[in-house]
């Protein structure tokens, strides 16, 4: 029986972990990636079909060749700060790319679609519990582009019967504990890998972006979720769709928030090394606090996050960093 699942962005950080989880669950992950921000060396668990989401003809070819039973859509530009400087790229690549993919999937009769969305679609909502019914009021172009894709999927569901599970991620961190895949962005912008680089002397001190937020220690608060737990939810989401349970949105976060200073403290205790840091200005587009207030994924999907405590996330990221020097072969 065909068990092919098309994984866009399978060469990237989250997509490569998803491919490992899909393979372990008996599926064949077919990576569709242009390798612009991902790494061919991260594609270890199934075939790589190189292509760009803006190239509809190439998408049609890959759907015809592999006849996937579902699509998981990870490929996207995903940096909040960059999206404020280059909003046009975010709208074009994220929204047009997803639109092409959804149209190609419908044309190929591949009607189960799992989508990586983000808590950045909620925006900065002080004192609001962020659950799946919260208003979506993004304050950066990245979040706005993801919200638009959610709307596309809803419309495609109504018009063409495209079934979707939408996951709104909080801050994804950590790495495969076996260090087969991990986090490596070029350039790196994420807090934990930058901190590990600074600890290791690979770059100068980490800059804390803003110390005057209205939080107990003045720095931004985020809800960190382990990448392995996150991708487990995607396998459950695929099974949810295959069992006919219908369209659903799930937050993926733990409900615990940590400030930037708290992440620094935990990194110090896990690595037993000093974390060189300096205090800097706020980064445009950053929300003060993003913490999930939902247990829908646990209650309805049966999601059981096992590694999403900050120590485990930093420890696994540190192991990957040390085993591989923090990057794939170039
Ligand atoms: N931060 C610093 N210094 C740095 C890098 C980050 O202080 O050098 C701070 C940020 O200001 C933020 C926190 O660390 O408060 C986390 O920043 P990241 O860049 O690691 O993550 P973001 O919260 O900006 O974005 C990530 C994903 C998005 C997702 C978002 C949801 O990249 O795709 O989480 O919060 F939408």
Coordinates of C-alpha atoms and ligand atoms in Angstrom, one line a residue, residues 78-81 118-120 142 169-172 189-192 194 206-210 213 220-222 224 260 283 286-287 290, ligand 1:
X78 CA 10.0 31.9 9.1
X79 CA 12.0 34.7 10.7
X80 CA 9.9 37.3 12.4
X81 CA 12.6 40.1 12.2
X118 CA 2.3 29.7 14.2
X119 CA 1.3 31.4 17.4
X120 CA 2.6 34.5 15.7
X142 CA 5.4 36.4 9.0
X169 CA 3.5 26.2 16.9
X170 CA 4.9 28.1 19.9
X171 CA 8.7 28.2 20.0
X172 CA 10.2 25.1 18.6
X189 CA 18.4 33.9 14.3
X190 CA 16.9 31.7 17.0
X191 CA 17.7 32.2 20.6
X192 CA 18.9 28.7 21.7
X194 CA 22.7 31.5 19.0
X206 CA 24.3 36.9 22.6
X207 CA 22.3 40.1 22.4
X208 CA 19.1 40.2 24.5
X209 CA 16.6 41.9 22.3
X210 CA 14.9 44.3 24.7
X213 CA 9.1 44.6 28.2
X220 CA 10.2 38.5 26.2
X221 CA 8.5 35.3 27.3
X222 CA 8.0 32.3 25.1
X224 CA 9.2 26.4 24.2
X260 CA 15.0 35.2 27.6
X283 CA 13.7 43.6 17.7
X286 CA 8.6 40.7 18.6
X287 CA 5.6 40.0 20.9
X290 CA 3.4 34.1 23.7
Ligands
LIG1 N1 16.1 36.7 21.1 C1 17.1 37.5 21.7 N2 18.3 37.5 21.1 C2 18.6 36.8 19.9 C3 17.5 36.0 19.4 C4 16.3 36.0 20.0 O1 16.9 38.1 22.7 O2 19.7 36.9 19.4 C5 14.8 36.7 21.8 C6 13.7 37.2 20.9 O3 13.5 38.6 21.1 C7 12.5 36.4 21.4 C8 13.1 35.1 21.9 O4 14.4 35.3 22.1 O5 11.9 37.1 22.5 C9 12.9 34.0 20.9 O6 13.3 34.4 19.7 P1 13.5 33.5 18.4 O7 14.1 34.3 17.3 O8 14.2 32.3 18.8 O9 12.0 33.0 18.1 P2 10.7 33.9 17.7 O10 9.9 34.0 19.0 O11 11.1 35.2 17.1 O12 10.1 33.1 16.6 C10 9.9 31.7 16.6 C11 9.8 31.1 15.3 C12 8.7 31.7 14.6 C13 7.4 31.5 15.4 C14 7.7 32.2 16.8 C15 6.6 32.1 17.7 O13 11.0 31.5 14.5 O14 8.5 30.9 13.4 O15 8.8 31.5 17.4 O16 7.0 32.8 18.9 F1 6.4 32.1 14.9

